[in-house]
XYZ file of N, CA and C in Angstrom:
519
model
N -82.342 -23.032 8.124
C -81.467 -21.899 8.414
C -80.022 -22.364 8.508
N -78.852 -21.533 8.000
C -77.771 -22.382 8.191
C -77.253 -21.250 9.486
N -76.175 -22.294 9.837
C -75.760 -21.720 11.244
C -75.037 -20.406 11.274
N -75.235 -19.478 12.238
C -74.148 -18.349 11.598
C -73.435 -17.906 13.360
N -71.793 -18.114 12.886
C -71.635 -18.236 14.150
C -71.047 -16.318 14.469
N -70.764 -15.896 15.611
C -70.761 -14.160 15.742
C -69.930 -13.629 16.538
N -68.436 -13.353 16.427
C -67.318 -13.460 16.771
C -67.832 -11.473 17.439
N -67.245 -11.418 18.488
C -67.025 -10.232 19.488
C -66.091 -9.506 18.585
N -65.742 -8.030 18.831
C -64.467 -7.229 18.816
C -63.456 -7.984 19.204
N -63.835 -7.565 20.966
C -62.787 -8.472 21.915
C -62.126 -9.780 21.590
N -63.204 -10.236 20.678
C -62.858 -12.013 20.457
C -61.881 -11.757 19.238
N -61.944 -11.189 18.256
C -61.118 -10.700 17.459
C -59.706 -9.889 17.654
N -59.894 -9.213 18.551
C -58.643 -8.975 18.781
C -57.585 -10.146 19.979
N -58.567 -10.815 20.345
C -57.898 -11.596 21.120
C -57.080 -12.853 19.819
N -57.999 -13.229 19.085
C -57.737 -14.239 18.236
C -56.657 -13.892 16.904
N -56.668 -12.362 16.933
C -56.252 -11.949 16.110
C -54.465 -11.450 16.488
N -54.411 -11.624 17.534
C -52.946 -11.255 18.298
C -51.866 -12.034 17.079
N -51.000 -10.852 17.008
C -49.936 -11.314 16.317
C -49.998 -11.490 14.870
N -51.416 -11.669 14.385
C -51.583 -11.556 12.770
C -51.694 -10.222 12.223
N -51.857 -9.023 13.101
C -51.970 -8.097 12.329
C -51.322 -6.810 12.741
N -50.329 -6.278 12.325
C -49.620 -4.805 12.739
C -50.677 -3.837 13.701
N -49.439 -3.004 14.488
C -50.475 -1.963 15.281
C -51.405 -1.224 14.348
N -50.674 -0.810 12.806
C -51.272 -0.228 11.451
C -52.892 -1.027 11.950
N -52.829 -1.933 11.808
C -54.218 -2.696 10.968
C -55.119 -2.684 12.507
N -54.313 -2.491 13.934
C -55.058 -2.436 14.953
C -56.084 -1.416 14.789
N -55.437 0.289 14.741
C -56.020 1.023 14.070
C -57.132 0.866 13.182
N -56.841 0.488 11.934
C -57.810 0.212 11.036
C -59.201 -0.209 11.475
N -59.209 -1.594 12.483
C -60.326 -1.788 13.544
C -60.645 -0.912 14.235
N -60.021 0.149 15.058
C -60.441 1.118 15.589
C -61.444 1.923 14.792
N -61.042 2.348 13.557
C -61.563 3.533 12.278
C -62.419 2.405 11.773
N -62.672 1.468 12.022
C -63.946 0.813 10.972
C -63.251 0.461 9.928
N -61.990 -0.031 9.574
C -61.883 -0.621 8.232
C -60.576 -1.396 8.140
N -61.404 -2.933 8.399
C -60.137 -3.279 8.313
C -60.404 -4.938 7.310
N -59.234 -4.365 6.567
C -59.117 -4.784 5.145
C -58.486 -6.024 5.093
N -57.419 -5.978 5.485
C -56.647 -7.062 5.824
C -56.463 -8.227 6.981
N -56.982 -7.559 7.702
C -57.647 -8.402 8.549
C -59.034 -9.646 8.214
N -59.428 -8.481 6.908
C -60.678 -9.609 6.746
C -59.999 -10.324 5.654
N -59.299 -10.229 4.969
C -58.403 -11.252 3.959
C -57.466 -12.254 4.814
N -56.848 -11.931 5.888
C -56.348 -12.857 6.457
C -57.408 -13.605 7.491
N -58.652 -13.754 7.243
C -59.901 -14.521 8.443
C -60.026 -15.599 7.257
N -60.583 -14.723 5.807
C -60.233 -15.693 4.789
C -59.286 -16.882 4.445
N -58.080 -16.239 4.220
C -56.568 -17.257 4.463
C -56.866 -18.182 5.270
N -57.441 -17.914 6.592
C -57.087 -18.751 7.955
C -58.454 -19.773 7.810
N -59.647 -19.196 7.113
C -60.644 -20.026 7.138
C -60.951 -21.183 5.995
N -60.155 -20.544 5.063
C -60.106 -21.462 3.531
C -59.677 -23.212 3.778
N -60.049 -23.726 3.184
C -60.086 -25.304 3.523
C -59.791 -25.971 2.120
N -59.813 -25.336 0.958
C -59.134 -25.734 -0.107
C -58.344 -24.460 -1.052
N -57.916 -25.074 -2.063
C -56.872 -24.128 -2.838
C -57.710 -22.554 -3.017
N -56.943 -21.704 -2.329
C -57.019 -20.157 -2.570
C -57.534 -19.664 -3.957
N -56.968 -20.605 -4.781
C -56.949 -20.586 -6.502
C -58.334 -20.224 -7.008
N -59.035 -21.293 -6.647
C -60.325 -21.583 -7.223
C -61.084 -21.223 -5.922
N -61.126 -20.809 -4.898
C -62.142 -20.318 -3.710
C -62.688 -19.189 -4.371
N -63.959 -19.289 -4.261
C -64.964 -17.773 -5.181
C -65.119 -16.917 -3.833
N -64.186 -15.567 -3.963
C -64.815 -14.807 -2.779
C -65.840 -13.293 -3.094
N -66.544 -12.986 -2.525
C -67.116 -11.678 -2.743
C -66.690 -10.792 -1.791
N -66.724 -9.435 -2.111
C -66.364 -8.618 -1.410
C -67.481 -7.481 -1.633
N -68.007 -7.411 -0.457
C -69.079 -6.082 -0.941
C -68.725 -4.568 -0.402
N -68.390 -3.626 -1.005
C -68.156 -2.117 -0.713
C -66.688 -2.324 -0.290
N -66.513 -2.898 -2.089
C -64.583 -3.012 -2.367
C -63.942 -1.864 -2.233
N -64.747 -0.760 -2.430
C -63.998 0.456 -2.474
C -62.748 0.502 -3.407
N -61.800 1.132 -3.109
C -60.376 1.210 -3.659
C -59.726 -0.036 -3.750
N -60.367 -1.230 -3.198
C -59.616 -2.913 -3.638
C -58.468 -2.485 -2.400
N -58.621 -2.179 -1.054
C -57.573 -2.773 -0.307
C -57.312 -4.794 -0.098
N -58.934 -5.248 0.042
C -58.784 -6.420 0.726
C -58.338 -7.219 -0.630
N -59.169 -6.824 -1.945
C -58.876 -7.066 -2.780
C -57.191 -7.492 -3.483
N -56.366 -6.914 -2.701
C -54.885 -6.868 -2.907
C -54.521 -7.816 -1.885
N -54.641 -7.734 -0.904
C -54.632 -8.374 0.377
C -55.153 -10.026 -0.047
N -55.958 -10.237 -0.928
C -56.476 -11.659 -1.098
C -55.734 -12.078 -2.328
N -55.276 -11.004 -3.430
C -54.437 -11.949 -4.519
C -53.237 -12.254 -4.068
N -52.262 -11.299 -3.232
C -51.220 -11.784 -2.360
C -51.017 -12.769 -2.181
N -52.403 -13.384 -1.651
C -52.514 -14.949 -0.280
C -52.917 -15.733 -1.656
N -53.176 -15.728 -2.595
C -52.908 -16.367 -3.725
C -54.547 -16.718 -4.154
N -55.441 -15.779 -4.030
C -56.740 -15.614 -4.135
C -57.153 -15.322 -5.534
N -57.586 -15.525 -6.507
C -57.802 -15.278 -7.897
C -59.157 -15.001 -8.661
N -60.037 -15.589 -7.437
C -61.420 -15.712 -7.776
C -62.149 -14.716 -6.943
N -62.050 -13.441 -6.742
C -62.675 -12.053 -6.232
C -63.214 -11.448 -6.851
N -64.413 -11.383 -6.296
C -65.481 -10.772 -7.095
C -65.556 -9.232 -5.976
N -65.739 -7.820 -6.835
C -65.712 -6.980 -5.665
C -67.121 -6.396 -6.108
N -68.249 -5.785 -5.582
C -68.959 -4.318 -5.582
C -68.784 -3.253 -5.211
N -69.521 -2.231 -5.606
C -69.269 -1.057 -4.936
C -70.553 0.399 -5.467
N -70.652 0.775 -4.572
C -71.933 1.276 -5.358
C -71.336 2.818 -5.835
N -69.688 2.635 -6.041
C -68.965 4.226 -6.294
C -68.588 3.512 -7.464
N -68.573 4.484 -8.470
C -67.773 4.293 -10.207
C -66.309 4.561 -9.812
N -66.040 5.730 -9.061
C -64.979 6.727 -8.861
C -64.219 5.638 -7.866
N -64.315 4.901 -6.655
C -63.642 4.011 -6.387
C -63.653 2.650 -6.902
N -64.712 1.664 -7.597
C -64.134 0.711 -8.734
C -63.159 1.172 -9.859
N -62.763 2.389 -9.948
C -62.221 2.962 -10.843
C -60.449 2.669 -9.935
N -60.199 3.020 -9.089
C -59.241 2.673 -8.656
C -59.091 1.688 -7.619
N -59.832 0.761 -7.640
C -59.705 -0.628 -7.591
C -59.530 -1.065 -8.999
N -59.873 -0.989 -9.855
C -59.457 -1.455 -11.030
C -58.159 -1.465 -11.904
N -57.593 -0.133 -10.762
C -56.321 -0.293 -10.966
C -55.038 -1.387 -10.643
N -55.766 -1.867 -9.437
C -55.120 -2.771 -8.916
C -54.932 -4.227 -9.597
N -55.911 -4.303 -10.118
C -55.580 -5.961 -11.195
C -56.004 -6.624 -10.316
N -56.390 -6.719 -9.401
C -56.908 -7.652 -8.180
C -58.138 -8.876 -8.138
N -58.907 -8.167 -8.706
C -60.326 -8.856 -9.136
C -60.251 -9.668 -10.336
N -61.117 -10.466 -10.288
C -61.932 -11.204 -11.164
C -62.549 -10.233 -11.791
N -64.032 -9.634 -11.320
C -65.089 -8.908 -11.715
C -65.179 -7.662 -11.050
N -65.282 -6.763 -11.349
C -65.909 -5.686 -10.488
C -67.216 -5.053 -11.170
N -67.935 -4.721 -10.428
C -69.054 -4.313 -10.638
C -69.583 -3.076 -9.683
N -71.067 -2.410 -10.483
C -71.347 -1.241 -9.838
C -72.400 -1.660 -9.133
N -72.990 -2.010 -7.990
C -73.862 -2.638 -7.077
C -74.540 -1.872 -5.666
N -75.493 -1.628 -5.316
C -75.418 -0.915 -4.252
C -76.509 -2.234 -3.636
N -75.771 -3.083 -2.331
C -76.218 -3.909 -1.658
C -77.331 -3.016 -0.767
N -78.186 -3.695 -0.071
C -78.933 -3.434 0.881
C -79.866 -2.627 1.076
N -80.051 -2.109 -0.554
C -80.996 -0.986 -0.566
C -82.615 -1.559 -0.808
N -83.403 -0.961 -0.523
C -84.681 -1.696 -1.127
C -84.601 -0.802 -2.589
N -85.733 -2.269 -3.045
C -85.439 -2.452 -4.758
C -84.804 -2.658 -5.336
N -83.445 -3.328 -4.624
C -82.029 -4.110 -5.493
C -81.999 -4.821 -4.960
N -82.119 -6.375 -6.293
C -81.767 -7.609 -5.613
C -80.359 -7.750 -5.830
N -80.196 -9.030 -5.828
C -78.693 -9.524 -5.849
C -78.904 -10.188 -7.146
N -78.062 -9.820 -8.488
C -77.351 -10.562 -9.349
C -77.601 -12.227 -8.954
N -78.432 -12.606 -9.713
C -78.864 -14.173 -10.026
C -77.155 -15.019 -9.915
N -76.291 -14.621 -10.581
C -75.323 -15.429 -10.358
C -74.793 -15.471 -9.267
N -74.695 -14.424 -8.295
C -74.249 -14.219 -6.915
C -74.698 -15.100 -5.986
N -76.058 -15.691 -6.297
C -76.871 -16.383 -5.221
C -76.160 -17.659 -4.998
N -75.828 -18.008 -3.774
C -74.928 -19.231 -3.322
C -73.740 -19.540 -3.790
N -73.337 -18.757 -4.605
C -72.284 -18.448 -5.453
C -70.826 -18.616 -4.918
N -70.458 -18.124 -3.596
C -69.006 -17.665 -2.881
C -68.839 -18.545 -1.581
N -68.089 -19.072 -1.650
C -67.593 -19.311 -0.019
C -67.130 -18.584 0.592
N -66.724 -17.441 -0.035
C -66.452 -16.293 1.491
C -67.339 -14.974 0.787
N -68.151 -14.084 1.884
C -68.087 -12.740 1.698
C -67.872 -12.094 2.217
N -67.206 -10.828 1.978
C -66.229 -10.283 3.142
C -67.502 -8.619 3.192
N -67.498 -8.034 3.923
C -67.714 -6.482 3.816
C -66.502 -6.039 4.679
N -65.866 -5.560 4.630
C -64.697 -4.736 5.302
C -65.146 -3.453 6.110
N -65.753 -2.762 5.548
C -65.836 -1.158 5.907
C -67.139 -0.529 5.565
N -68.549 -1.403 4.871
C -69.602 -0.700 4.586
C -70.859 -0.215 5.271
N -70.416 -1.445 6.124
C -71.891 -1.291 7.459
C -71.859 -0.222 8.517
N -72.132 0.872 8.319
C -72.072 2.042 8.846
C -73.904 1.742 10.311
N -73.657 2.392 11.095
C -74.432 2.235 12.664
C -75.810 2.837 11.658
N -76.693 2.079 11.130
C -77.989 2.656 11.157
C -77.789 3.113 9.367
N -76.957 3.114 8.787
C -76.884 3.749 7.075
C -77.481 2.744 5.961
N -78.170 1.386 7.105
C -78.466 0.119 5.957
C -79.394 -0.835 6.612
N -80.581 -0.958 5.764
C -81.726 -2.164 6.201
C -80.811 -3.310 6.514
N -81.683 -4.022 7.465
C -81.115 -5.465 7.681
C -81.017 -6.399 6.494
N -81.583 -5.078 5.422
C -81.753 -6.559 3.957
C -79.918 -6.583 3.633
N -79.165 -5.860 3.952
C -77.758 -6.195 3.557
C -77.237 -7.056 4.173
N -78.129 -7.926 5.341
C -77.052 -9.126 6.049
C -77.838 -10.388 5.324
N -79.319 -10.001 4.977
C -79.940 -11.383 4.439
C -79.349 -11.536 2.896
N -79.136 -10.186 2.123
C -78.680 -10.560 1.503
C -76.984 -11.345 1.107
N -75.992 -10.468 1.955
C -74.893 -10.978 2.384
C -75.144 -12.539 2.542
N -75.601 -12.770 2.953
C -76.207 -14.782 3.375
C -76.632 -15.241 2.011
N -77.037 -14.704 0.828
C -77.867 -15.386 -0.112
C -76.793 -15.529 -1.086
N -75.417 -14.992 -0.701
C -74.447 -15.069 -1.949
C -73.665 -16.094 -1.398
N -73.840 -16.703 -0.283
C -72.747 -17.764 0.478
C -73.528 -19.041 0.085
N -72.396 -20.331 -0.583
C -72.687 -21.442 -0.325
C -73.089 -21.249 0.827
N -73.730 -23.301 0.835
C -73.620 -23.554 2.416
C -72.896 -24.169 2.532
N -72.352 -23.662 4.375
C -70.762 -23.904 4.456
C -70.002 -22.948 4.639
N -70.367 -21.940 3.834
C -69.598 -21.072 3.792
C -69.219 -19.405 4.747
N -68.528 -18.614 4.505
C -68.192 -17.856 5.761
C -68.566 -16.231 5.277
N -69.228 -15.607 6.479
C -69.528 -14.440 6.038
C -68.899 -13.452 6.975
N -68.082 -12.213 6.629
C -67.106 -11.811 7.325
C -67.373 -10.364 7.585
N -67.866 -9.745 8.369
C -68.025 -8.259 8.276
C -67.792 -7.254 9.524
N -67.183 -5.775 9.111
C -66.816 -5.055 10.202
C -68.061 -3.686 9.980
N -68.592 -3.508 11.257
C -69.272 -2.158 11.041
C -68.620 -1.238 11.657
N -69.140 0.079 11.297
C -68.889 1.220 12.172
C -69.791 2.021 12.833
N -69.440 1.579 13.805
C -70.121 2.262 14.981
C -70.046 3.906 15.673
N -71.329 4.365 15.636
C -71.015 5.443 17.008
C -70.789 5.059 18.181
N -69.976 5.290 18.830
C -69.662 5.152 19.898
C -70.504 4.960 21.079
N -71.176 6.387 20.348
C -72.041 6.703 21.864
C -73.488 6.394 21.473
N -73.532 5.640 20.403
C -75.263 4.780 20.333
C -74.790 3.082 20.624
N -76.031 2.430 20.625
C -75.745 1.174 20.949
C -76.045 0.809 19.495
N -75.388 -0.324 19.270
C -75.338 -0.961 17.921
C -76.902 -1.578 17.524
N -77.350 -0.659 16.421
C -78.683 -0.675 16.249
C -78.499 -2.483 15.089
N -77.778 -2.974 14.705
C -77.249 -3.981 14.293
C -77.786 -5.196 15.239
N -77.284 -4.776 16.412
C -77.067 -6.373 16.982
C -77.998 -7.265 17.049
N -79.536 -6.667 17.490
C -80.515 -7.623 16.840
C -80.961 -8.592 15.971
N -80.605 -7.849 14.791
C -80.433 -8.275 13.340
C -79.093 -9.619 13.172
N -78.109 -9.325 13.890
C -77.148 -10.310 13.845
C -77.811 -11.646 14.799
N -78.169 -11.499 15.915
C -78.557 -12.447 17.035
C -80.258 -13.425 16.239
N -80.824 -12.522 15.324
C -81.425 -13.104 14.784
C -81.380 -13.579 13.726
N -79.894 -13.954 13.030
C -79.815 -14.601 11.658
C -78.824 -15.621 12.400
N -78.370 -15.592 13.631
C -77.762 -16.488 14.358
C -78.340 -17.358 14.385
N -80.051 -17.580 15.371
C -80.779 -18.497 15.743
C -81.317 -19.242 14.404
């Protein structure tokens, strides 16, 4: 099993002081924050930005996607299981690849080339409280070298308890 370590809200916004506008505080509030997960990237990368293979799953419109060629990122791979938003992510020039993918569903694997493929995968905004089998975190794990960093924000109801956290505490151990 490789190690997977599981950073808090709290721990994030504590760690995150000063890297990111009140804008992008927000964004964490609303479940989507884009740039924030491109700059965990930046901060976690250990060789040239250039050649780092990142994935991004439920690219949507390519916010982080922009956010990572900025920081001088070239090798982004995005999914998305919308035509209508790879369509304007594609506007952006951002990516490497984009593709039409719907992670975590049963009866879709992961693209043979994807497997161990990335040192970073980011999800920004897809993990909705209860909208996805736990197969989207095992799979999320099967596209990461080892070594490598897996980065994701869900959205939560408020007023349920995070039907998630299990699933995280047990890909931890």
């Amino acid at each position: 099993k490789r190690p997977l370590k599981v950073f808090s809200e709290d721990t994030l916004r504590t760690n995150l002081n000063g890297i990111s506008s009140g804008c992008e505080r927000d964004f964490i509030d609303a479940g989507f924050p884009p740039k924030i997960c491109a700059e965990m990237v930046k901060g976690l990368c250990r060789k040239n930005p250039f050649t780092t293979e990142v994935l991004e799953i439920g690219c949507g419109k390519g916010f982080a996607g922009e956010y990572l060629k900025h920081e001088g990122f070239h090798n982004v791979v995005g999914v998305d299981c919308s035509y209508n938003l790879l369509s304007i992510a594609t506007e952006k020039k951002a990516y490497k690849k984009l593709q039409r993918l719907v992670i975590g569903q049963k009866d879709v694997d992961i693209p043979e080339e994807y497997v161990n493929a990335f040192e970073f995968v980011i999800v920004p905004s897809m993990i909705n409280n209860g909208g996805f089998d736990k197969r989207v975190f095992v799979q999320l794990l099967q596209c990461l070298k080892v070594g490598g960093f897996a980065i994701f924000a869900t959205k939560l109801d408020a007023g349920k308890q995070d039907i998630y956290e299990h699933v995280v505490k047990e890909l931890s151990e």
